[in-house]
Structure formats: structure tokens, C-alpha cells
CSV table of C-alpha atoms in Angstrom, one decimal:
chain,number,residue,atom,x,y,z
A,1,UNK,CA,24.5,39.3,391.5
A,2,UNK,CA,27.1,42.2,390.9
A,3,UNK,CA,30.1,41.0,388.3
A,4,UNK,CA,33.6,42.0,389.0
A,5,UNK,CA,33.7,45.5,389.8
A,6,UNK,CA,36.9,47.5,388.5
A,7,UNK,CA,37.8,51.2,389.8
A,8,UNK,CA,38.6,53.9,387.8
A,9,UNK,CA,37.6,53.3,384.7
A,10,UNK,CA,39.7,55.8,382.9
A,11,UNK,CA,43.0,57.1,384.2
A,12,UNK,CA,45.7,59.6,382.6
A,13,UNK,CA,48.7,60.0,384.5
A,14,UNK,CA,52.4,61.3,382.8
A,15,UNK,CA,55.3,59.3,383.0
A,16,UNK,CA,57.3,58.6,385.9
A,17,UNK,CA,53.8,58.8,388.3
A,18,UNK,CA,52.3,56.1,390.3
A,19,UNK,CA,49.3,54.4,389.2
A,20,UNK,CA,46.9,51.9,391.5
A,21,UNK,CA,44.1,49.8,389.9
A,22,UNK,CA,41.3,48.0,392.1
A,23,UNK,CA,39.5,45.2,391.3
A,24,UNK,CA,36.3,43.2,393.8
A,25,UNK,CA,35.8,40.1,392.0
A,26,UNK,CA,32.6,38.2,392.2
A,27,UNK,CA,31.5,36.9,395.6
A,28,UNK,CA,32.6,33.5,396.4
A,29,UNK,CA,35.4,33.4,393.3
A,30,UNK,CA,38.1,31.9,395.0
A,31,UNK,CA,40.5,32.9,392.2
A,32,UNK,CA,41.3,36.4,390.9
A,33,UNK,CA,43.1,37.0,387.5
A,34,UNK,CA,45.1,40.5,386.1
A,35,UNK,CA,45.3,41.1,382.8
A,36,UNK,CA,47.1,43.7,380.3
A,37,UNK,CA,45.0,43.9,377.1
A,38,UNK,CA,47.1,46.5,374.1
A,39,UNK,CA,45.5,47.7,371.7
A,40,UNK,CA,44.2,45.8,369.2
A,41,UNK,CA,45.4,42.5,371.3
A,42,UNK,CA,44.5,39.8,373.1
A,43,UNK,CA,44.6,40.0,376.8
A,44,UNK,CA,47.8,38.9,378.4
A,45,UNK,CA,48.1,37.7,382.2
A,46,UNK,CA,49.7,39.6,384.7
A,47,UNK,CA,49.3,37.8,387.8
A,48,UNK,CA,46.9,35.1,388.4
A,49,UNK,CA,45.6,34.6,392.9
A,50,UNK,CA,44.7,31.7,394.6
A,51,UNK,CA,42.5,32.8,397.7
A,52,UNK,CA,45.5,35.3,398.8
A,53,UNK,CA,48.2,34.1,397.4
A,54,UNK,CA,50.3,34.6,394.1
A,55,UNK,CA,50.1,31.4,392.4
A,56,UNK,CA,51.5,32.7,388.6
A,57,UNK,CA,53.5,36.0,388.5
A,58,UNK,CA,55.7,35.1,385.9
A,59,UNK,CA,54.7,37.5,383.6
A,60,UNK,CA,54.3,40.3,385.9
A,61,UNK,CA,57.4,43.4,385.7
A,62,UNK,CA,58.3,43.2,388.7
A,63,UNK,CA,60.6,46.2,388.9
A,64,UNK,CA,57.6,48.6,388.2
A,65,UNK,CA,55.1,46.2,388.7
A,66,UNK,CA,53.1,45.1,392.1
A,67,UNK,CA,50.0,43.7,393.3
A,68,UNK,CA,47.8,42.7,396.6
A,69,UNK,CA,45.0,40.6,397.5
A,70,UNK,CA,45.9,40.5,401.4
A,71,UNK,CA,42.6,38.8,402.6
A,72,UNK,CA,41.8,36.8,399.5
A,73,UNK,CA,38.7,39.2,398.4
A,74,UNK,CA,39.3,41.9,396.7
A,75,UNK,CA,43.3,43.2,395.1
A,76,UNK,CA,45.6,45.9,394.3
A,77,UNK,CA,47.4,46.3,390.7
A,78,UNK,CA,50.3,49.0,391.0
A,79,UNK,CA,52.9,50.8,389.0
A,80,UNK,CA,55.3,52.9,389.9
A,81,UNK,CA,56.8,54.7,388.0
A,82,UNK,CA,54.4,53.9,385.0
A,83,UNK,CA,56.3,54.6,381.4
A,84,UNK,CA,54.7,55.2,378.2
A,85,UNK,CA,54.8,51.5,377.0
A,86,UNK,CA,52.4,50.8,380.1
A,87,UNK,CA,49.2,52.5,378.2
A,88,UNK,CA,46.7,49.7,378.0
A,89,UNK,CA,43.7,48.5,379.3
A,90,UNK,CA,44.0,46.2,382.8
A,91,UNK,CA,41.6,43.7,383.3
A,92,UNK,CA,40.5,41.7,386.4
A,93,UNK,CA,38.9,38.5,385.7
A,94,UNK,CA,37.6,36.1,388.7
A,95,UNK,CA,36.6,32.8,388.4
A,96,UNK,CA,35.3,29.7,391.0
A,97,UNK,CA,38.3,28.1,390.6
A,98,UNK,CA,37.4,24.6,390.5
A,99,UNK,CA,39.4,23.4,387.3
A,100,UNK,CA,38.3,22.0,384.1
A,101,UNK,CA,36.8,25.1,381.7
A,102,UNK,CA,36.7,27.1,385.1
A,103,UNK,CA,34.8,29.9,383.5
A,104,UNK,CA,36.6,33.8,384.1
A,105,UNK,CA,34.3,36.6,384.0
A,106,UNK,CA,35.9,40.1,383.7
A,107,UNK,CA,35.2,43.4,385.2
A,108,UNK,CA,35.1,46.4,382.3
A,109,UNK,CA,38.7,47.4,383.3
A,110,UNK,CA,40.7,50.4,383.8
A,111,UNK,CA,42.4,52.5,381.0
A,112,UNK,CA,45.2,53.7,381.4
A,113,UNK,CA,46.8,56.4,379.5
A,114,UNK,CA,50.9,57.9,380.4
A,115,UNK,CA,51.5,61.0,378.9
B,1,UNK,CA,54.9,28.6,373.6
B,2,UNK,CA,51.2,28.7,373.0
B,3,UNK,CA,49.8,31.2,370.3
B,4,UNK,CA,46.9,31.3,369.2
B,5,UNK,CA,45.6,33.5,365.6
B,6,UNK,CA,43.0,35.2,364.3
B,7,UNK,CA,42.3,37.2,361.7
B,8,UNK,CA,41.7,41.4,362.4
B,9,UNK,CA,38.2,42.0,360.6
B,10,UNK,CA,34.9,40.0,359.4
B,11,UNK,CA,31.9,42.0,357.8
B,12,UNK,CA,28.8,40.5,357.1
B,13,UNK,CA,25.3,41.8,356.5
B,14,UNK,CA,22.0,41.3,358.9
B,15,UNK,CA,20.8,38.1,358.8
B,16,UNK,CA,23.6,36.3,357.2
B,17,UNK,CA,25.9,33.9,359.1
B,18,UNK,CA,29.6,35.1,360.2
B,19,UNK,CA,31.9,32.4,360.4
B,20,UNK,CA,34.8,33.5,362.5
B,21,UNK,CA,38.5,31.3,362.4
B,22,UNK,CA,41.1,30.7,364.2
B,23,UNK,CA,44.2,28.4,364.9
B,24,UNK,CA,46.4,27.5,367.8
B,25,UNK,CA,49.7,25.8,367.8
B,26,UNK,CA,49.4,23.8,371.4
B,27,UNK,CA,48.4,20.4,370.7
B,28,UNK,CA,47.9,19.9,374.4
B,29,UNK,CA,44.8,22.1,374.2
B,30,UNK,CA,42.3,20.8,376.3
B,31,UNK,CA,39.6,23.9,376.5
B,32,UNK,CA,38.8,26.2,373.5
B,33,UNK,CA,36.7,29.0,374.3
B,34,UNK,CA,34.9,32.1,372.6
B,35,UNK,CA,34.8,35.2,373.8
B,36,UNK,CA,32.7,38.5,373.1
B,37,UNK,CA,34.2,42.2,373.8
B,38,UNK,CA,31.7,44.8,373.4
B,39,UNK,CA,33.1,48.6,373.4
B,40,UNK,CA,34.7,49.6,376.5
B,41,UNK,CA,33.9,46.6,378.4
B,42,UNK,CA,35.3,43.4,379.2
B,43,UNK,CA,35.5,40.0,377.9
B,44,UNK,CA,32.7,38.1,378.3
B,45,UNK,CA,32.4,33.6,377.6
B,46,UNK,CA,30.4,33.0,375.0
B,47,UNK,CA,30.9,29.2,374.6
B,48,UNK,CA,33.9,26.6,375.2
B,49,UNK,CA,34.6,23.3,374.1
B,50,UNK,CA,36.5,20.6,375.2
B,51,UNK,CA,38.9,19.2,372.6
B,52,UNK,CA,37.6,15.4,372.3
B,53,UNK,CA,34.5,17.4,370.8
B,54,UNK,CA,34.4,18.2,367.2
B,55,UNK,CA,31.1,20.0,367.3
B,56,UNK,CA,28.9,22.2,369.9
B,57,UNK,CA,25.9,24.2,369.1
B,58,UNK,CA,24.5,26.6,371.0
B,59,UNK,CA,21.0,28.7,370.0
B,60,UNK,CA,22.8,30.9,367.0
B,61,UNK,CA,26.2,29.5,368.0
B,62,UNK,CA,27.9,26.5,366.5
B,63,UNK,CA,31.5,25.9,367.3
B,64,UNK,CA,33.3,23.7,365.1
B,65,UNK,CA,37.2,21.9,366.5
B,66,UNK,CA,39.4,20.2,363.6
B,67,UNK,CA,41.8,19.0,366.6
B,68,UNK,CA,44.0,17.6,363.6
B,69,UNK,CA,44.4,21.2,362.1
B,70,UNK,CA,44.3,22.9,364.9
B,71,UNK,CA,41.6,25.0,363.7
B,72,UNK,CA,38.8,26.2,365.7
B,73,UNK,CA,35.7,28.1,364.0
B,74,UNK,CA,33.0,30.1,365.1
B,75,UNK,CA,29.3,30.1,363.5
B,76,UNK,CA,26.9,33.0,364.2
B,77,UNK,CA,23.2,32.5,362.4
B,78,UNK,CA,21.1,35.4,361.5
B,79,UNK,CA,23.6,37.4,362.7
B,80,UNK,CA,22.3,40.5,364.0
B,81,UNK,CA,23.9,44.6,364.9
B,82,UNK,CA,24.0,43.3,368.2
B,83,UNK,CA,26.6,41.1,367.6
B,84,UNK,CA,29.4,44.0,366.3
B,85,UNK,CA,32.0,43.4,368.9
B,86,UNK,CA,35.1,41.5,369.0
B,87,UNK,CA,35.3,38.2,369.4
B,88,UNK,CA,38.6,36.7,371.1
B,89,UNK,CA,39.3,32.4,370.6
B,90,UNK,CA,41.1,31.3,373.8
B,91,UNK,CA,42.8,28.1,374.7
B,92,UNK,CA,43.9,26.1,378.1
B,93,UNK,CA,45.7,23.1,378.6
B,94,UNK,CA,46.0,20.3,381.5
B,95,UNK,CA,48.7,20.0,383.5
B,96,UNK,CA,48.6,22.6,386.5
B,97,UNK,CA,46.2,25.2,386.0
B,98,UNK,CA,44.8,26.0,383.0
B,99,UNK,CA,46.3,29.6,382.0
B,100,UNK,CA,43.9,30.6,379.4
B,101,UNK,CA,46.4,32.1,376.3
B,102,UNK,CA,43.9,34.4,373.9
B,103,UNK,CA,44.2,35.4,370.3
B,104,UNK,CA,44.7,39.2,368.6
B,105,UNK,CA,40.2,39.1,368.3
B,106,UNK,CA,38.4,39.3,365.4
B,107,UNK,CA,36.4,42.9,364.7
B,108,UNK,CA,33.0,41.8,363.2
B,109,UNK,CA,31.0,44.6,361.7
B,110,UNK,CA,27.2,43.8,361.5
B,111,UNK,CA,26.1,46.1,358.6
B,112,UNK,CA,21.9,46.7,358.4
């Protein structure tokens, strides 16, 4: 069975530029997870879906920051204009959803560099 | 708000056992998990355990809960240089979902 698929893997854009991340979670995962991981940190969540809908986005920038999942498969992380601060790796996690220790497995991410 | 600490570095030589720490603040923890982070990929769950459990042992890995210090440890056995990575401790609590809040990861160097 594929695991969460994450595309590109490496992108360097300069500040000021637009920037999209995709993520395809693993079939059947009902609920879809993105996270910001800094260097030499922890991952922190962006924006967590529920089928298709935004459930947690408190955490999300929302004057720079944006995301998609329109038919509850696969989403859209976007930032425009990216700034220097937003260098980091994203992550896309996925999980079944079903409460208790519902178990998140993550794609390999997407890092990002803004020169 | 819920933090969770680790310490940056651990090395240990082949075949000797890495104990890896960490402590959390939330006393409402209801999930503690490990996780593994090999270069340039993602996270990957090792083990979890529920916080009525003090102990849960796993092949090479033993997980150990002090729920009263709010201490959670990791034990790797024979620990080999396949095991270099990072290794993040994580923790959810009821009420809602269960936003998973990770720690800063521990490096552990495997030296032959």
C-alpha cells in the first residue's frame, strides 16, 4: 500500500513568490494533517481536515497562508507571498480518524527554502 | 498550553541500550507516543501508550510513563546504526480531538 505521497520534495523560491505544496494521503484516511517542522524542532500543526472540511486552523497564517482539500482526498498547502521566516519543512500526515491513539503517518515532506 | 521536552543529543555505542527522556507539562495527557525521523523523511510511530499504563514493551522497545512526574522514557536494547535518527515524544489529550503536540527530538548517534 503507498504511504502519503508529498510533491516536490525540495523547493527554493525568493521572497515575495508563491509557493504550493501537495499532499495524497493514504487511501481510506478520512483525516488529513499539515504540519511546519523548523529546524531542529518538533513539528507544529498547520491545519488539521476532516473528510473536506477544516476542522482546526487555528494555527494556520492566514494572511499568507491557504489550504484545500475540496473532495476530501487529496489537499493544497499555499503561500503567497512566502517570506524568509517561512523556510522549513511541511509535512502531511493522514490518519483513519477513528479517535483514541488514531495513529498519523507522514509523507517525507517538502522543503522549502526563500531566498 | 501543552509543551512537551526533550533533550537535543544521546550517543551510545552498538549494542548498548539508549535510554531516551522526556517530560510534558499537560496532565490531561491521555496518549504518549514515540516517534522515529530518519534523514530527509518523515516521522514515523514507533510505539504509544496510554497514560493508565506505566509500562509497554515492544521487541527492543520498552516505554516507561511516571504519570506522577510527568516523565516519559524510551528504552532501545542492543541498539544498533540503524537506529541513528531522531526520535520525537508526542502527547494527545481527550476532550475533542486529540491534537498530537511533539517535543524539540532527541539526535541519537549509534557509534560502531
Amino acid at each position: 500500500e503507498a504511504g502519503v505521497v508529498q510533491s516536490p520534495r525540495y523547493k527554493i523560491i525568493e521572497k515575495k513568490q508563491p509557493v504550493a505544496f501537495w499532499c495524497n494521503p493514504i487511501s481510506g484516511h478520512n483525516t488529513l494533517y499539515w504540519y511546519r517542522q523548523n529546524l531542529g524542532q518538533g513539528p507544529e500543526l498547520l491545519i488539521r481536515y476532516e473528510n473536506e472540511e477544516a476542522v482546526d486552523d487555528s494555527q494556520l497564517p492566514k494572511d499568507r497562508f491557504s489550504a484545500e482539500r475540496l473532495k476530501g482526498v487529496d489537499s493544497t498547502l499555499k503561500i503567497q507571498p512566502a517570506e524568509l521566516g517561512d523556510s522549513a519543512v511541511y509535512l502531511c500526515a493522514s490518519s483513519l480518524g477513528t479517535g483514541g491513539a488514531d495513529t498519523q503517518y507522514f509523507g517525507p515532506g517538502t522543503r522549502l527554502t526563500v531566498l | 498550553g501543552e509543551d512537551v521536552e526533550q533533550s537535543l543529543f544521546l550517543s551510545v555505542r552498538e549494542g548498548d541500550s539508549s535510554v531516551i527522556n522526556c517530560t510534558y507539562t499537560d496532565s490531561s495527557s491521555t496518549y504518549l507516543y514515540w516517534y522515529k525521523q530518519e534523514p530527509g523523511a518523515g516521522l514515523q510511530l514507533l510505539t504509544y501508550i496510554f497514560s493508565n499504563m506505566d509500562m509497554k514493551q515492544d521487541q527492543r522497545l520498552t516505554v516507561l510513563l511516571n504519570k506522577k512526574d510527568k516523565h516519559l522514557s524510551l528504552r532501545i536494547a542492543d541498539t544498533q546504526t540503524g537506529d541513528s535518527a531522531i526520535y520525537f515524544c508526542a502527547e494527545s489529550h481527550s476532550g475533542g480531538y486529540q491534537k498530537v503536540t511533539f517535543g524539540t527530538g532527541t539526535k541519537l548517534q549509534v557509534i560502531p
